[in-house]
Structure formats: structure tokens, C-alpha cells
């Protein structure tokens, strides 16, 4: 069973390979409702969301347990990325960059309670699962940033997460928080990891570092990456090819 | 003085790498390849020997000789993956001077590059920069136009 819904201004697709029964329908409903709830709570565009209220009155606003957890994870990653992952811009706190992968991670756990053959894709970020000892893998295409209907790399993955950062769809939404400039190069950076939070945050941070970001990713354990630059040349980390078809 | 130390070390690392690369180039002029056997019936495996003009490295990690680099010994390890030099490890370096330590931290792996190429679009999922609902609807509309 496969469904796509537009939530948080993004297409969200869930596919679970299993006979259709009541539990499966309930699981799809739970997952989509979870994303709707997260959007209500943490969207910076909704005036009653926790993020908007935090920014309206940061001195007196008491963050919920969940918001505290999100802010704590952001803090950890700000340190791990030497400030290249930032949620504070000009005095405004916007953890949207983490809320998305945090929600994917939670939704993954909801599905995993009952199923182990599925994928969940939220606006280009992906988690996949295959049963233990399965001989099958999921095939994931990396979008060509210069020709959006083309695939330029095929990744095979049984269990794990893939995130891609780029400025080619939402124009110029990633900038270097250290110097405040829009990142013009690379144009696309795909990261494979075990956790979607890790893959997504590290892709964003490394993207903000510019073409040097891939060298930084190379030094990190458990992550592989594929970077595309404006001259249409790609650079990959040393074990990336293990995931290539 | 610092500048001299920096220059000497950079030259030593480049020389070390050059020597190592030359040695493997000389040792690996002959490349053996086993062609993929697509026919299940044939049990024979052919071994083809190519005389290569370009250097082809054997996969593995190769440790170079320790060389005196004036302020201390330098030794490098070359990492060869998919017959390409994919990285260098500095095993020994003069570490009594802060500049030497700084240079060692700057040594970066050589990562594989390629020109991007269109692949088969037969994939189950697509990863890309944050796809918005708007982009999704546009893409869906164009797909439906093609289907008509």
C-alpha cells in the first residue's frame, strides 16, 4: 500500500509492503496525523505554533518537553558541526531544519512497531527498511539538480536514511551561518547514514561549508556522501560506491 | 622560520607521495582483469592481460618508507580503492612543533570524482533537495500531460 499526502508544504509518501488490513490502514492514518500534529506544533508559519510563541515572548515562554528535546538536539548538532548547523538567525529561533527529520524519525518508529518492509519519503528525505535476511533492497535515485526529471545516481539500500541538501528547488534557502552568505556551490549534496536526523543535519551543515564540506563528511564515521558542483562534476566519499547499483 | 618549516614539510609530503606513486606505477604496469562471465553455461574463465600505459594501482593500503624531513621522520600510507588513490594517512610526522601538527591536520583525502550522467529512471524512490508541494504539483501536472 502506498499513499502520498501534502503536509508541511511537502509531499509525504509512505509505502508499506504488506497485505491491506485494518492495522495497515490505521498505521497510515497515524503516520499522516503525526506529521499534521508536528506541523501545527512547530511550523514557524503558524502564529499559534510553539515556535511562533517562543519567538514572540522568548523570555517567558515555557517550552514543552518535546520542544525542549528538539532544541537540545539542535544544540548538540550546532556543536558537532562547529556552528554550521544553526537555528538562530537574527534573534529568531527556527528549528524547522531539524523538525522535519525529527518527525521522520518518530514516524519511522511508529511504522516499525508493526512492519519492516517499507519506505517513507518526506520532501526528498528518505528512510527505508527491509526485513532482516532479506535479499531485496530499495533503489533510490539522486535527482539531477540541473534537470529535475532526471536521475544521475542509483543508490541501493536495505536499512537506513538518505537526505539531500540543495538550493535548486527552494531557491537560496541554505546559507553559510558563519559568514551569512548564500551557498552557490555545491548545488546538491546527498548523505547516506543510519539515522535520518544525522544524515539530514550533516548534509545541511556540510552544504553550508561549500565544496570543502565533503572532506569534512569523509572524516565522520557512518556517513557517505555524493556532492554535485556547479560544473556538473560529482565528488564522493571513499565508501559511497558500496551503495551504488 | 615558520615559513621554512612549513615549506620543508609540504615538499617532504609531496616527495613521499610522488615516490610512492612512482613505485606502484612501476610495479603495476600489467593489469589482470577477469571479464564478467554472462553466460551461465560456459564454465571457462578467461584471464586477459592488458598492457596499460596509464597507471593502475592495486587495491589495498601501502606503507611508504620512513623519510627524514629535517625536523623529524615522515611516513605515509597510501589507500588505494577501485584502483585509484583514495587517501593518504600520515603515519609518522614531526610533532614537536606546532606548525608540523597544524600541517598534518590539513592533509585531506583525495576523493573520487566523476562527471554526472543520466541513469535509468527505474527507481522506487527519489532523493533531492526539499521538494515543495508546489514543485510536486507542477511535476505531477507535467507527468499527466505526458501520459495524455
Short mmCIF file of C-alpha atoms in Angstrom, two decimals:
data_model
loop_
_atom_site.label_atom_id
_atom_site.label_comp_id
_atom_site.label_asym_id
_atom_site.label_seq_id
_atom_site.Cartn_x
_atom_site.Cartn_y
_atom_site.Cartn_z
CA UNK A 1 0.00 0.00 0.00
CA UNK A 2 1.30 3.43 -0.99
CA UNK A 3 -0.07 6.91 -0.25
CA UNK A 4 1.12 10.48 -0.81
CA UNK A 5 -0.19 13.49 1.12
CA UNK A 6 0.81 17.13 1.10
CA UNK A 7 1.63 18.16 4.68
CA UNK A 8 4.06 20.81 5.98
CA UNK A 9 4.06 22.16 2.37
CA UNK A 10 5.82 18.96 1.26
CA UNK A 11 4.76 15.73 -0.41
CA UNK A 12 4.95 12.85 2.07
CA UNK A 13 4.90 9.33 0.64
CA UNK A 14 4.62 6.12 2.62
CA UNK A 15 4.81 2.68 1.07
CA UNK A 16 4.42 -0.46 3.17
CA UNK A 17 4.72 -3.84 1.51
CA UNK A 18 2.06 -5.82 3.39
CA UNK A 19 -1.46 -7.17 2.91
CA UNK A 20 -4.05 -4.46 3.35
CA UNK A 21 -5.84 -4.88 6.63
CA UNK A 22 -7.21 -2.70 9.40
CA UNK A 23 -3.87 -2.33 11.17
CA UNK A 24 -2.18 -1.19 7.97
CA UNK A 25 -4.84 1.47 7.34
CA UNK A 26 -4.59 2.61 10.96
CA UNK A 27 -0.81 2.86 10.67
CA UNK A 28 -1.04 5.05 7.56
CA UNK A 29 -3.56 7.25 9.39
CA UNK A 30 -1.34 7.50 12.48
CA UNK A 31 1.71 8.46 10.42
CA UNK A 32 -0.02 11.21 8.41
CA UNK A 33 -1.79 12.53 11.53
CA UNK A 34 1.56 12.62 13.30
CA UNK A 35 3.02 14.90 10.59
CA UNK A 36 -0.09 17.14 10.75
CA UNK A 37 0.30 17.43 14.53
CA UNK A 38 4.01 18.27 14.22
CA UNK A 39 3.16 20.94 11.64
CA UNK A 40 0.57 22.50 13.99
CA UNK A 41 3.01 22.49 16.91
CA UNK A 42 6.25 23.56 15.25
CA UNK A 43 5.53 25.41 12.00
CA UNK A 44 7.15 28.87 12.03
CA UNK A 45 4.35 29.97 9.65
CA UNK A 46 1.51 29.25 12.11
CA UNK A 47 1.03 32.10 14.57
CA UNK A 48 -0.21 29.81 17.36
CA UNK A 49 2.59 27.25 16.97
CA UNK A 50 5.09 26.72 19.78
CA UNK A 51 7.85 28.16 17.58
CA UNK A 52 5.90 31.37 16.89
CA UNK A 53 5.04 31.76 20.59
CA UNK A 54 8.64 31.10 21.61
CA UNK A 55 9.78 33.87 19.27
CA UNK A 56 7.04 36.29 20.37
CA UNK A 57 7.98 36.01 24.02
CA UNK A 58 11.24 34.14 24.38
CA UNK A 59 11.89 35.35 27.94
CA UNK A 60 8.67 33.99 29.48
CA UNK A 61 7.63 31.17 27.16
CA UNK A 62 7.90 27.75 28.79
CA UNK A 63 8.79 25.23 26.09
CA UNK A 64 7.05 21.85 26.08
CA UNK A 65 9.00 18.67 26.76
CA UNK A 66 9.05 17.89 23.04
CA UNK A 67 10.25 21.36 22.08
CA UNK A 68 12.97 21.17 24.72
CA UNK A 69 14.10 17.87 23.21
CA UNK A 70 14.19 19.38 19.71
CA UNK A 71 16.16 22.41 20.92
CA UNK A 72 18.58 20.15 22.79
CA UNK A 73 19.25 18.07 19.64
CA UNK A 74 19.81 21.31 17.68
CA UNK A 75 22.26 22.44 20.32
CA UNK A 76 24.20 19.16 20.12
CA UNK A 77 24.46 19.43 16.35
CA UNK A 78 25.48 23.07 16.45
CA UNK A 79 28.49 21.94 18.47
CA UNK A 80 29.20 18.83 16.35
CA UNK A 81 29.16 20.95 13.16
CA UNK A 82 31.25 23.83 14.55
CA UNK A 83 28.28 26.18 14.12
CA UNK A 84 27.50 25.26 10.51
CA UNK A 85 24.12 23.91 11.66
CA UNK A 86 22.34 26.89 13.22
CA UNK A 87 18.76 27.55 14.27
CA UNK A 88 19.25 31.15 15.38
CA UNK A 89 19.17 33.81 12.68
CA UNK A 90 18.98 37.49 13.60
CA UNK A 91 17.47 36.73 17.00
CA UNK A 92 14.83 34.38 15.60
CA UNK A 93 14.79 30.70 16.55
CA UNK A 94 13.73 28.45 13.69
CA UNK A 95 14.39 24.73 14.25
CA UNK A 96 12.48 23.74 11.02
CA UNK A 97 15.71 22.21 9.71
CA UNK A 98 15.54 19.65 12.48
CA UNK A 99 11.77 19.33 12.95
CA UNK A 100 11.44 17.63 9.56
CA UNK A 101 14.00 14.88 10.22
CA UNK A 102 12.87 14.57 13.85
CA UNK A 103 9.33 13.89 12.61
CA UNK A 104 10.55 11.36 10.01
CA UNK A 105 12.49 9.58 12.73
CA UNK A 106 9.43 9.39 15.02
CA UNK A 107 7.19 8.26 12.16
CA UNK A 108 9.76 5.58 11.30
CA UNK A 109 9.38 4.20 14.85
CA UNK A 110 5.57 4.21 14.55
CA UNK A 111 5.72 2.14 11.33
CA UNK A 112 8.48 -0.12 12.63
CA UNK A 113 6.24 -1.18 15.55
CA UNK A 114 4.36 -3.47 13.16
CA UNK A 115 6.17 -3.51 9.81
CA UNK A 116 9.67 -3.98 8.46
CA UNK A 117 9.27 -3.68 4.68
CA UNK A 118 8.59 -0.02 3.93
CA UNK A 119 9.88 3.39 2.95
CA UNK A 120 8.90 6.89 4.00
CA UNK A 121 9.87 9.92 1.89
CA UNK A 122 9.30 13.48 3.07
CA UNK A 123 10.19 16.19 0.56
CA UNK A 124 13.26 14.29 -0.66
CA UNK A 125 14.45 12.89 2.69
CA UNK A 126 14.08 9.13 2.97
CA UNK A 127 14.09 6.29 5.48
CA UNK A 128 13.95 2.68 4.25
CA UNK A 129 13.51 -0.68 5.91
CA UNK A 130 13.75 -4.28 4.71
CA UNK A 131 13.32 -7.42 6.84
CA UNK A 132 16.42 -9.00 8.39
CA UNK A 133 17.97 -11.52 5.94
CA UNK A 134 16.01 -10.04 3.03
CA UNK A 135 17.77 -10.29 -0.33
CA UNK A 136 15.92 -7.22 -1.63
CA UNK A 137 16.94 -3.60 -1.33
CA UNK A 138 15.24 -0.30 -2.03
CA UNK A 139 16.51 1.61 -5.08
CA UNK A 140 16.81 5.34 -4.61
CA UNK A 141 17.62 7.81 -7.38
CA UNK A 142 19.55 11.01 -6.79
CA UNK A 143 17.79 13.85 -8.62
CA UNK A 144 19.78 15.77 -11.23
CA UNK A 145 19.87 19.35 -9.89
CA UNK A 146 20.19 20.67 -13.46
CA UNK A 147 17.39 18.53 -14.98
CA UNK A 148 14.78 17.82 -12.34
CA UNK A 149 13.15 14.90 -14.14
CA UNK A 150 16.45 13.04 -14.44
CA UNK A 151 18.22 10.64 -12.11
CA UNK A 152 22.02 10.77 -12.06
CA UNK A 153 22.85 8.10 -9.49
CA UNK A 154 21.09 4.99 -8.24
CA UNK A 155 21.64 4.05 -4.60
CA UNK A 156 20.66 0.66 -3.21
CA UNK A 157 19.89 0.48 0.49
CA UNK A 158 18.20 -2.06 2.75
CA UNK A 159 18.01 -0.16 6.02
CA UNK A 160 18.99 3.43 6.63
CA UNK A 161 18.42 7.03 5.71
CA UNK A 162 19.19 9.38 2.82
CA UNK A 163 18.98 13.16 2.81
CA UNK A 164 19.84 15.64 0.07
CA UNK A 165 20.58 19.32 0.55
CA UNK A 166 20.46 21.83 -2.27
CA UNK A 167 19.40 25.31 -3.24
CA UNK A 168 17.96 24.30 -6.59
CA UNK A 169 14.27 23.89 -5.66
CA UNK A 170 13.66 26.24 -2.73
CA UNK A 171 15.99 28.91 -4.09
CA UNK A 172 18.77 30.02 -1.78
CA UNK A 173 17.32 28.65 1.43
CA UNK A 174 20.66 27.32 2.68
CA UNK A 175 23.29 29.85 3.61
CA UNK A 176 26.57 29.71 5.47
CA UNK A 177 25.73 30.76 9.05
CA UNK A 178 29.35 31.69 9.71
CA UNK A 179 29.60 34.39 7.01
CA UNK A 180 25.89 34.84 6.25
CA UNK A 181 26.31 34.22 2.50
CA UNK A 182 24.09 32.11 0.25
CA UNK A 183 25.79 28.88 -0.81
CA UNK A 184 26.28 28.98 -4.61
CA UNK A 185 28.40 25.83 -4.80
CA UNK A 186 27.88 22.86 -4.37
CA UNK A 187 24.44 22.56 -5.94
CA UNK A 188 23.48 19.21 -4.41
CA UNK A 189 24.79 17.10 -1.55
CA UNK A 190 23.37 13.66 -0.74
CA UNK A 191 24.24 11.93 2.53
CA UNK A 192 23.59 8.27 3.44
CA UNK A 193 23.53 7.33 7.12
CA UNK A 194 21.83 5.16 9.70
CA UNK A 195 19.73 7.93 11.24
CA UNK A 196 17.73 10.44 9.18
CA UNK A 197 18.42 13.17 11.75
CA UNK A 198 22.17 12.64 11.42
CA UNK A 199 22.07 12.37 7.60
CA UNK A 200 19.87 15.46 7.20
CA UNK A 201 21.68 17.73 9.66
CA UNK A 202 25.12 16.72 8.39
CA UNK A 203 24.01 17.26 4.77
CA UNK A 204 22.79 20.77 5.65
CA UNK A 205 25.94 21.65 7.62
CA UNK A 206 28.35 20.23 5.02
CA UNK A 207 26.42 22.00 2.25
CA UNK A 208 26.85 25.30 4.10
CA UNK A 209 30.62 24.67 4.19
CA UNK A 210 30.76 24.82 0.38
CA UNK A 211 32.83 22.37 -1.71
CA UNK A 212 35.03 21.62 1.34
CA UNK A 213 32.03 20.06 3.10
CA UNK A 214 32.62 16.65 1.52
CA UNK A 215 36.11 16.46 3.06
CA UNK A 216 34.58 17.12 6.45
CA UNK A 217 31.99 14.36 5.87
CA UNK A 218 34.77 11.97 4.82
CA UNK A 219 36.23 12.23 8.31
CA UNK A 220 32.94 11.33 10.03
CA UNK A 221 32.08 7.72 10.80
CA UNK A 222 28.95 6.08 9.45
CA UNK A 223 28.19 8.66 6.74
CA UNK A 224 28.79 8.51 2.99
CA UNK A 225 28.15 11.38 0.61
CA UNK A 226 27.81 12.43 -3.04
CA UNK A 227 28.36 16.09 -3.88
CA UNK A 228 27.49 17.74 -7.19
CA UNK A 229 29.13 21.04 -8.07
CA UNK A 230 28.07 23.77 -10.48
CA UNK A 231 30.44 22.41 -13.19
CA UNK A 232 28.38 19.14 -13.16
CA UNK A 233 31.26 17.24 -11.55
CA UNK A 234 30.49 14.95 -8.62
CA UNK A 235 32.74 14.01 -5.71
CA UNK A 236 32.05 11.03 -3.46
CA UNK A 237 33.33 9.86 -0.09
CA UNK A 238 35.56 6.80 -0.15
CA UNK A 239 32.93 4.11 0.63
CA UNK A 240 30.00 5.70 -1.24
CA UNK A 241 30.35 3.24 -4.11
CA UNK A 242 29.34 0.37 -1.82
CA UNK A 243 25.80 1.74 -2.17
CA UNK A 244 25.83 2.05 -5.95
CA UNK A 245 23.97 -0.27 -8.26
CA UNK B 1 61.38 30.44 10.37
CA UNK B 2 57.85 29.03 10.49
CA UNK B 3 57.51 29.52 6.76
CA UNK B 4 60.64 27.44 6.13
CA UNK B 5 59.36 24.62 8.32
CA UNK B 6 56.04 24.70 6.52
CA UNK B 7 57.69 24.62 3.08
CA UNK B 8 60.05 21.79 4.01
CA UNK B 9 57.22 19.66 5.31
CA UNK B 10 54.97 20.25 2.35
CA UNK B 11 57.80 19.34 -0.01
CA UNK B 12 58.58 16.23 2.04
CA UNK B 13 54.98 15.02 1.90
CA UNK B 14 54.72 15.69 -1.84
CA UNK B 15 58.03 13.92 -2.48
CA UNK B 16 56.98 10.97 -0.33
CA UNK B 17 53.73 10.66 -2.22
CA UNK B 18 55.47 11.04 -5.58
CA UNK B 19 57.96 8.31 -4.81
CA UNK B 20 55.23 6.01 -3.59
CA UNK B 21 53.09 6.66 -6.64
CA UNK B 22 56.04 6.01 -8.96
CA UNK B 23 56.83 2.75 -7.24
CA UNK B 24 53.29 1.48 -7.62
CA UNK B 25 53.14 2.68 -11.17
CA UNK B 26 56.26 0.66 -11.97
CA UNK B 27 55.00 -2.40 -10.13
CA UNK B 28 51.59 -2.32 -11.69
CA UNK B 29 52.14 -1.88 -15.39
CA UNK B 30 50.45 -5.18 -16.01
CA UNK B 31 46.80 -5.31 -15.09
CA UNK B 32 44.92 -8.57 -14.90
CA UNK B 33 41.20 -8.45 -15.44
CA UNK B 34 38.68 -11.21 -15.28
CA UNK B 35 35.86 -10.42 -17.70
CA UNK B 36 32.37 -10.88 -16.32
CA UNK B 37 31.01 -14.17 -17.50
CA UNK B 38 27.45 -13.54 -18.54
CA UNK B 39 26.75 -16.98 -19.93
CA UNK B 40 25.87 -19.41 -17.18
CA UNK B 41 26.64 -22.41 -19.43
CA UNK B 42 30.25 -21.61 -20.04
CA UNK B 43 32.45 -22.67 -17.20
CA UNK B 44 35.64 -21.27 -18.64
CA UNK B 45 37.05 -18.12 -17.16
CA UNK B 46 39.34 -16.10 -19.36
CA UNK B 47 42.08 -14.01 -17.90
CA UNK B 48 43.03 -11.09 -20.10
CA UNK B 49 46.31 -9.31 -19.61
CA UNK B 50 46.33 -5.67 -20.66
CA UNK B 51 49.47 -3.67 -21.23
CA UNK B 52 48.42 -0.41 -19.67
CA UNK B 53 50.03 2.86 -20.40
CA UNK B 54 48.13 4.63 -17.65
CA UNK B 55 49.00 3.84 -14.06
CA UNK B 56 46.65 1.41 -12.34
CA UNK B 57 47.08 0.80 -8.64
CA UNK B 58 46.30 -2.39 -6.80
CA UNK B 59 43.66 -2.05 -4.10
CA UNK B 60 44.89 -2.00 -0.55
CA UNK B 61 46.87 0.07 1.89
CA UNK B 62 50.55 0.62 1.15
CA UNK B 63 53.03 1.97 3.62
CA UNK B 64 55.93 4.03 2.32
CA UNK B 65 59.43 4.22 3.75
CA UNK B 66 60.06 6.49 6.63
CA UNK B 67 61.94 9.52 5.31
CA UNK B 68 63.90 12.14 7.15
CA UNK B 69 62.23 15.51 6.72
CA UNK B 70 64.77 17.62 8.61
CA UNK B 71 62.57 18.26 11.67
CA UNK B 72 61.84 14.53 12.06
CA UNK B 73 60.71 11.48 10.14
CA UNK B 74 57.74 11.40 7.81
CA UNK B 75 56.00 8.19 6.76
CA UNK B 76 52.85 7.95 4.68
CA UNK B 77 50.36 5.21 3.91
CA UNK B 78 48.55 5.22 0.57
CA UNK B 79 45.00 3.88 0.44
CA UNK B 80 44.01 2.51 -2.96
CA UNK B 81 40.35 1.78 -3.65
CA UNK B 82 38.85 0.83 -7.00
CA UNK B 83 42.40 1.11 -8.41
CA UNK B 84 42.55 4.79 -7.54
CA UNK B 85 44.49 6.54 -4.86
CA UNK B 86 41.68 7.47 -2.49
CA UNK B 87 43.55 8.73 0.52
CA UNK B 88 46.79 9.21 2.37
CA UNK B 89 47.46 8.58 6.03
CA UNK B 90 50.39 10.22 7.71
CA UNK B 91 51.81 7.53 9.99
CA UNK B 92 54.79 9.47 11.26
CA UNK B 93 55.31 13.18 11.29
CA UNK B 94 57.43 15.57 13.29
CA UNK B 95 55.18 16.56 16.15
CA UNK B 96 57.44 18.59 18.34
CA UNK B 97 56.48 21.83 16.59
CA UNK B 98 53.01 23.27 16.48
CA UNK B 99 53.32 24.14 12.78
CA UNK B 100 54.02 20.48 11.94
CA UNK B 101 50.94 19.38 13.84
CA UNK B 102 48.90 22.03 12.02
CA UNK B 103 50.09 20.82 8.61
CA UNK B 104 49.24 17.22 9.47
CA UNK B 105 45.67 18.22 10.27
CA UNK B 106 45.38 19.89 6.87
CA UNK B 107 46.20 16.74 4.88
CA UNK B 108 42.96 15.78 3.15
CA UNK B 109 41.98 12.56 1.46
CA UNK B 110 41.81 12.54 -2.33
CA UNK B 111 38.19 11.74 -3.12
CA UNK B 112 36.94 10.16 -6.32
CA UNK B 113 35.35 12.50 -8.87
CA UNK B 114 33.18 11.87 -11.91
CA UNK B 115 31.04 13.80 -14.38
CA UNK B 116 27.37 13.31 -13.56
CA UNK B 117 25.50 11.12 -16.02
CA UNK B 118 21.86 10.36 -16.62
CA UNK B 119 20.88 6.94 -15.26
CA UNK B 120 17.90 4.68 -15.70
CA UNK B 121 14.89 6.25 -14.05
CA UNK B 122 13.67 2.87 -12.84
CA UNK B 123 13.98 3.64 -9.15
CA UNK B 124 11.48 3.24 -6.35
CA UNK B 125 12.21 6.49 -4.51
CA UNK B 126 13.88 9.81 -5.39
CA UNK B 127 16.12 11.86 -3.11
CA UNK B 128 16.61 15.53 -3.83
CA UNK B 129 16.64 18.98 -2.31
CA UNK B 130 13.49 19.66 -0.27
CA UNK B 131 10.68 19.11 -2.74
CA UNK B 132 7.85 21.53 -2.03
CA UNK B 133 4.17 20.83 -2.56
CA UNK B 134 4.22 23.43 -5.32
CA UNK B 135 7.10 21.67 -7.14
CA UNK B 136 5.36 18.35 -6.60
CA UNK B 137 2.11 19.57 -8.15
CA UNK B 138 3.96 21.07 -11.14
CA UNK B 139 5.85 17.85 -11.68
CA UNK B 140 2.70 15.77 -11.35
CA UNK B 141 0.91 18.02 -13.84
CA UNK B 142 3.69 17.66 -16.39
CA UNK B 143 3.74 13.88 -15.90
CA UNK B 144 -0.02 13.75 -16.50
CA UNK B 145 0.34 15.86 -19.65
CA UNK B 146 2.89 13.34 -20.94
CA UNK B 147 0.55 10.48 -20.09
CA UNK B 148 -2.28 12.05 -22.12
#
